[in-house]
Amino acid sequence: MAKLKNTMDVFKLLEKTNCRKCNKPTCLAFAAAVFQGRIALSECPFIGEDILKEYGSKKLEYESTFEQDYIKVMGQLKDRIKKIDLESRAQKLGGKFLNGRLTLKIFGKDFSIDANGEISTDIHVNPWIVPPVLNYVLSSKGISLTGSWVPFRELETSRDWARFFEHQCIGAFKQVADTNPFFFKDIMELFNGRPVQNHYAADISLIIYPLPLLPMLICYNHPEEGLKSDLNLFFDSTADKNLPIENIYTLSTGLANMFKKLAKTHG
Ligand code: SF4
C-alpha cells in the first residue's frame, strides 16, 4: 500500500473545494487530521475507490512526532552536506568560505556551516529556518537575480502551494500589519529590512533577504476611505530556481508566524 508522507501528500488527493462535507472547515484541516491519524481518508465523500485502494481507507497510524521528523530530516540534510564541496558552493550562493566554513547572510546576519553540516550563527535558530538554509546550500542553482518581482503564485513550481501561501502567509502578514503599528519597525530592526521607493505604488515597500539569492519584497497599502488595506509579497522571478518551492513556503510562513508572536508580545 502506498504511503502518505506528510499533510501535503494527503491534500494533493482532495478536491480542494473546502465544501465542509467532512465536517472540517477546509481541505487543509482535513488533510492534517488524516495525516495525524485522527480521521480516515474515506471520510471525504469525494475520494474515489481507486485512491482508497492505493492508500487505505482506515485511519493512519501517526508514526512520529514533529520533533522526531525534524531530527530525521536534519540528519539526512547534514549527511548530504558532508558530501559536497562547500568552498565551490560559496561563491555560487552569494556566500563566503573561510576556515572550513561556508558563511551566508540570513536576514543580514552571519550563518555558518562546516563540512559536517554543523551550524554556528548569531541568529536565533528556529526550526523553520535551518532546513531551508541547508537545502539552499545543497540545491540552489545559484542563478543571478533578475530584479523582476513576481507574486508567489507566478513562480513556476508554486501550483500546489499557492492557495496555502495566500492564506497561511499573506493573510497572516496582513493581519499583523493591520493591527500592529510596530510591524514594519520590527522588520527593519530584527530582519534588516530595507525600505524601497515606489514599488507598485504601495504606501510602504520593504525588502528583506532571508537568503542571499532569495530577496522578498513586502508592499503594504493602508486602508483608505472605502478601501481595505492591502498587503502583497513578491519574489525575484528566479526564486524557485534558487530554493525549492516548499522551502520558500516554509521560510515565508515561519516568518509570518514569528510576526504573529511578536505582535502578541507587543500587546
Ligand atoms: S469533504 Fe473533501 S473536498 Fe470537502 S472540505 Fe472535506 S476534504 Fe475538502
GROMACS .gro file of C-alpha atoms and ligand atoms in nm:
model
  275
    1MET     CA    1   0.000   0.000   0.000
    2ALA     CA    2   0.134   0.347  -0.089
    3LYS     CA    3   0.245   0.568   0.199
    4LEU     CA    4   0.131   0.924   0.274
    5LYS     CA    5   0.445   1.101   0.396
    6ASN     CA    6   0.302   1.435   0.504
    7THR     CA    7  -0.007   1.657   0.509
    8MET     CA    8   0.064   1.783   0.159
    9ASP     CA    9   0.056   1.428   0.023
   10VAL     CA   10  -0.298   1.393   0.161
   11PHE     CA   11  -0.403   1.738   0.042
   12LYS     CA   12  -0.300   1.660  -0.316
   13LEU     CA   13  -0.560   1.381  -0.323
   14LEU     CA   14  -0.851   1.610  -0.230
   15GLU     CA   15  -1.096   1.815  -0.434
   16LYS     CA   16  -0.973   2.135  -0.266
   17THR     CA   17  -1.319   2.293  -0.264
   18ASN     CA   18  -1.343   2.345   0.114
   19CYS     CA   19  -1.702   2.221   0.091
   20ARG     CA   20  -1.704   2.106   0.460
   21LYS     CA   21  -1.892   1.783   0.390
   22CYS     CA   22  -1.629   1.606   0.604
   23ASN     CA   23  -1.711   1.839   0.898
   24LYS     CA   24  -1.374   2.009   0.870
   25PRO     CA   25  -1.353   2.380   0.787
   26THR     CA   26  -1.108   2.332   0.498
   27CYS     CA   27  -0.949   2.060   0.290
   28LEU     CA   28  -0.618   2.150   0.453
   29ALA     CA   29  -0.760   2.089   0.802
   30PHE     CA   30  -0.897   1.757   0.677
   31ALA     CA   31  -0.557   1.662   0.531
   32ALA     CA   32  -0.378   1.745   0.858
   33ALA     CA   33  -0.632   1.538   1.056
   34VAL     CA   34  -0.586   1.242   0.820
   35PHE     CA   35  -0.208   1.259   0.842
   36GLN     CA   36  -0.224   1.275   1.220
   37GLY     CA   37  -0.445   0.965   1.226
   38ARG     CA   38  -0.747   1.148   1.372
   39ILE     CA   39  -0.983   1.065   1.084
   40ALA     CA   40  -0.978   0.835   0.783
   41LEU     CA   41  -0.924   0.944   0.425
   42SER     CA   42  -1.256   0.778   0.339
   43GLU     CA   43  -1.440   1.049   0.537
   44CYS     CA   44  -1.411   1.284   0.241
   45PRO     CA   45  -1.700   1.171   0.018
   46PHE     CA   46  -1.512   1.273  -0.297
   47ILE     CA   47  -1.223   1.032  -0.253
   48GLY     CA   48  -1.253   0.762  -0.518
   49GLU     CA   49  -1.229   0.388  -0.463
   50ASP     CA   50  -0.906   0.375  -0.659
   51ILE     CA   51  -0.739   0.618  -0.417
   52LEU     CA   52  -0.870   0.434  -0.110
   53LYS     CA   53  -0.739   0.112  -0.257
   54GLU     CA   54  -0.400   0.269  -0.308
   55TYR     CA   55  -0.369   0.446   0.030
   56GLY     CA   56  -0.611   0.256   0.252
   57SER     CA   57  -0.947   0.352   0.398
   58LYS     CA   58  -0.860   0.321   0.768
   59LYS     CA   59  -0.707   0.584   0.994
   60LEU     CA   60  -0.332   0.617   0.953
   61GLU     CA   61  -0.108   0.531   1.241
   62TYR     CA   62   0.062   0.853   1.331
   63GLU     CA   63   0.415   0.728   1.343
   64SER     CA   64   0.623   1.015   1.460
   65THR     CA   65   0.620   1.344   1.638
   66PHE     CA   66   0.725   1.669   1.480
   67GLU     CA   67   1.050   1.657   1.681
   68GLN     CA   68   1.132   1.308   1.558
   69ASP     CA   69   1.062   1.407   1.199
   70TYR     CA   70   1.271   1.720   1.239
   71ILE     CA   71   1.571   1.528   1.381
   72LYS     CA   72   1.545   1.277   1.098
   73VAL     CA   73   1.529   1.544   0.826
   74MET     CA   74   1.821   1.734   0.981
   75GLY     CA   75   2.029   1.415   0.993
   76GLN     CA   76   1.961   1.349   0.625
   77LEU     CA   77   2.049   1.706   0.527
   78LYS     CA   78   2.372   1.700   0.726
   79ASP     CA   79   2.473   1.371   0.563
   80ARG     CA   80   2.424   1.533   0.223
   81ILE     CA   81   2.624   1.840   0.328
   82LYS     CA   82   2.919   1.614   0.418
   83LYS     CA   83   2.936   1.502   0.055
   84ILE     CA   84   2.961   1.843  -0.111
   85ASP     CA   85   3.243   2.091  -0.154
   86LEU     CA   86   3.138   2.394   0.049
   87GLU     CA   87   3.416   2.611  -0.093
   88SER     CA   88   3.295   2.575  -0.451
   89ARG     CA   89   2.933   2.637  -0.343
   90ALA     CA   90   3.018   2.956  -0.153
   91GLN     CA   91   3.064   3.188  -0.449
   92LYS     CA   92   2.764   3.049  -0.634
   93LEU     CA   93   2.537   3.105  -0.336
   94GLY     CA   94   2.643   3.461  -0.259
   95GLY     CA   95   2.840   3.348   0.049
   96LYS     CA   96   3.199   3.338   0.175
   97PHE     CA   97   3.427   3.045   0.255
   98LEU     CA   98   3.676   3.086   0.538
   99ASN     CA   99   3.843   2.844   0.781
  100GLY     CA  100   3.647   2.548   0.651
  101ARG     CA  101   3.310   2.719   0.688
  102LEU     CA  102   3.060   2.849   0.439
  103THR     CA  103   2.904   3.169   0.570
  104LEU     CA  104   2.581   3.315   0.433
  105LYS     CA  105   2.390   3.624   0.531
  106ILE     CA  106   2.048   3.523   0.661
  107PHE     CA  107   1.834   3.830   0.724
  108GLY     CA  108   2.162   4.023   0.717
  109LYS     CA  109   2.329   3.813   0.991
  110ASP     CA  110   2.607   3.555   0.962
  111PHE     CA  111   2.505   3.191   0.942
  112SER     CA  112   2.796   2.945   0.907
  113ILE     CA  113   2.803   2.577   0.815
  114ASP     CA  114   3.101   2.344   0.843
  115ALA     CA  115   3.182   2.032   0.643
  116ASN     CA  116   2.982   1.817   0.887
  117GLY     CA  117   2.674   2.031   0.845
  118GLU     CA  118   2.717   2.183   1.193
  119ILE     CA  119   2.583   2.534   1.226
  120SER     CA  120   2.701   2.843   1.409
  121THR     CA  121   2.514   3.168   1.385
  122ASP     CA  122   2.419   3.496   1.554
  123ILE     CA  123   2.050   3.448   1.480
  124HIS     CA  124   1.807   3.251   1.689
  125VAL     CA  125   1.797   2.906   1.525
  126ASN     CA  126   1.430   2.844   1.459
  127PRO     CA  127   1.327   2.507   1.314
  128TRP     CA  128   1.168   2.684   1.017
  129ILE     CA  129   1.498   2.846   0.918
  130VAL     CA  130   1.756   2.567   0.926
  131PRO     CA  131   1.622   2.308   0.674
  132PRO     CA  132   1.559   2.577   0.406
  133VAL     CA  133   1.913   2.715   0.456
  134LEU     CA  134   2.070   2.369   0.423
  135ASN     CA  135   1.855   2.298   0.117
  136TYR     CA  136   1.970   2.627  -0.030
  137VAL     CA  137   2.333   2.516   0.016
  138LEU     CA  138   2.256   2.177  -0.137
  139SER     CA  139   2.029   2.260  -0.425
  140SER     CA  140   2.033   2.627  -0.522
  141LYS     CA  141   2.120   2.672  -0.888
  142GLY     CA  142   2.296   2.998  -0.794
  143ILE     CA  143   2.113   3.195  -1.063
  144SER     CA  144   2.171   3.572  -1.051
  145LEU     CA  145   1.873   3.786  -0.953
  146THR     CA  146   1.678   3.938  -1.243
  147GLY     CA  147   1.524   4.228  -1.048
  148SER     CA  148   1.186   4.121  -1.186
  149TRP     CA  149   0.941   4.082  -0.892
  150VAL     CA  150   0.659   3.829  -0.913
  151PRO     CA  151   0.397   3.708  -0.664
  152PHE     CA  152   0.437   3.356  -0.523
  153ARG     CA  153   0.159   3.215  -0.744
  154GLU     CA  154   0.355   3.314  -1.058
  155LEU     CA  155   0.662   3.113  -0.965
  156GLU     CA  156   0.676   2.816  -1.200
  157THR     CA  157   0.656   2.543  -0.934
  158SER     CA  158   0.407   2.709  -0.699
  159ARG     CA  159   0.088   2.541  -0.822
  160ASP     CA  160   0.024   2.306  -0.527
  161TRP     CA  161   0.129   2.565  -0.270
  162ALA     CA  162  -0.025   2.888  -0.394
  163ARG     CA  163  -0.355   2.866  -0.207
  164PHE     CA  164  -0.187   2.772   0.119
  165PHE     CA  165   0.051   3.058   0.071
  166GLU     CA  166  -0.227   3.310   0.022
  167HIS     CA  167  -0.394   3.202   0.342
  168GLN     CA  168  -0.111   3.098   0.573
  169CYS     CA  169   0.142   3.358   0.477
  170ILE     CA  170  -0.005   3.668   0.313
  171GLY     CA  171  -0.317   3.650   0.532
  172ALA     CA  172  -0.103   3.626   0.847
  173PHE     CA  173   0.130   3.910   0.744
  174LYS     CA  174  -0.164   4.133   0.659
  175GLN     CA  175  -0.340   4.061   0.985
  176VAL     CA  176  -0.030   4.163   1.181
  177ALA     CA  177   0.038   4.471   0.967
  178ASP     CA  178  -0.324   4.586   1.006
  179THR     CA  179  -0.328   4.554   1.382
  180ASN     CA  180   0.028   4.611   1.497
  181PRO     CA  181   0.184   4.954   1.449
  182PHE     CA  182   0.530   4.806   1.522
  183PHE     CA  183   0.518   4.557   1.235
  184PHE     CA  184   0.734   4.744   0.984
  185LYS     CA  185   0.969   4.877   1.253
  186ASP     CA  186   1.027   4.517   1.370
  187ILE     CA  187   1.104   4.405   1.015
  188MET     CA  188   1.357   4.684   0.979
  189GLU     CA  189   1.527   4.616   1.312
  190LEU     CA  190   1.509   4.241   1.352
  191PHE     CA  191   1.539   4.130   0.993
  192ASN     CA  192   1.746   4.404   0.837
  193GLY     CA  193   1.461   4.527   0.623
  194ARG     CA  194   1.546   4.796   0.371
  195PRO     CA  195   1.284   5.046   0.258
  196VAL     CA  196   1.250   5.094  -0.118
  197GLN     CA  197   1.060   5.363  -0.306
  198ASN     CA  198   0.768   5.347  -0.545
  199HIS     CA  199   0.714   4.977  -0.572
  200TYR     CA  200   0.364   4.907  -0.705
  201ALA     CA  201   0.260   5.248  -0.569
  202ALA     CA  202   0.246   5.098  -0.219
  203ASP     CA  203   0.242   5.319   0.091
  204ILE     CA  204   0.524   5.108   0.239
  205SER     CA  205   0.768   4.884   0.048
  206LEU     CA  206   1.045   4.690   0.218
  207ILE     CA  207   1.295   4.431   0.103
  208ILE     CA  208   1.431   4.159   0.329
  209TYR     CA  209   1.686   3.891   0.248
  210PRO     CA  210   1.601   3.553   0.405
  211LEU     CA  211   1.888   3.421   0.186
  212PRO     CA  212   2.138   3.600  -0.041
  213LEU     CA  213   1.959   3.489  -0.360
  214LEU     CA  214   1.609   3.498  -0.211
  215PRO     CA  215   1.501   3.857  -0.151
  216MET     CA  216   1.139   3.917  -0.051
  217LEU     CA  217   0.955   4.241  -0.127
  218ILE     CA  218   0.672   4.335   0.111
  219CYS     CA  219   0.429   4.602  -0.012
  220TYR     CA  220   0.154   4.744   0.206
  221ASN     CA  221  -0.123   4.996   0.148
  222HIS     CA  222  -0.301   5.150   0.445
  223PRO     CA  223  -0.681   5.135   0.445
  224GLU     CA  224  -0.843   5.445   0.299
  225GLU     CA  225  -1.198   5.570   0.267
  226GLY     CA  226  -1.395   5.283   0.119
  227LEU     CA  227  -1.083   5.074   0.052
  228LYS     CA  228  -0.943   4.794   0.264
  229SER     CA  229  -0.573   4.766   0.340
  230ASP     CA  230  -0.369   4.555   0.105
  231LEU     CA  231  -0.051   4.352   0.155
  232ASN     CA  232   0.146   4.169  -0.113
  233LEU     CA  233   0.466   3.968  -0.113
  234PHE     CA  234   0.687   3.941  -0.418
  235PHE     CA  235   0.988   3.728  -0.502
  236ASP     CA  236   1.255   3.759  -0.766
  237SER     CA  237   1.149   3.559  -1.072
  238THR     CA  238   1.445   3.324  -1.008
  239ALA     CA  239   1.328   3.235  -0.654
  240ASP     CA  240   1.225   2.874  -0.709
  241LYS     CA  241   1.543   2.804  -0.906
  242ASN     CA  242   1.746   2.910  -0.607
  243LEU     CA  243   1.538   2.737  -0.342
  244PRO     CA  244   1.279   2.457  -0.370
  245ILE     CA  245   0.924   2.597  -0.351
  246GLU     CA  246   0.838   2.408  -0.031
  247ASN     CA  247   1.131   2.577   0.142
  248ILE     CA  248   1.021   2.920   0.016
  249TYR     CA  249   0.683   2.840   0.166
  250THR     CA  250   0.836   2.724   0.496
  251LEU     CA  251   1.054   3.032   0.530
  252SER     CA  252   0.772   3.273   0.447
  253THR     CA  253   0.514   3.116   0.675
  254GLY     CA  254   0.773   3.077   0.953
  255LEU     CA  255   0.838   3.448   0.929
  256ALA     CA  256   0.467   3.529   0.926
  257ASN     CA  257   0.409   3.318   1.237
  258MET     CA  258   0.702   3.479   1.413
  259PHE     CA  259   0.546   3.820   1.350
  260LYS     CA  260   0.218   3.698   1.490
  261LYS     CA  261   0.401   3.601   1.810
  262LEU     CA  262   0.586   3.932   1.820
  263ALA     CA  263   0.258   4.117   1.778
  264LYS     CA  264   0.121   3.938   2.085
  265THR     CA  265   0.432   4.035   2.282
  266HIS     CA  266   0.381   4.398   2.187
  267GLY     CA  267   0.028   4.361   2.317
  268SF4     S1  268  -1.532   1.690   0.214
  268SF4    FE1  269  -1.344   1.662   0.096
  268SF4     S2  270  -1.350   1.829  -0.052
  268SF4    FE2  271  -1.497   1.881   0.107
  268SF4     S3  272  -1.379   2.003   0.259
  268SF4    FE3  273  -1.371   1.793   0.326
  268SF4     S4  274  -1.180   1.722   0.236
  268SF4    FE4  275  -1.232   1.906   0.123
   0.00000   0.00000   0.00000
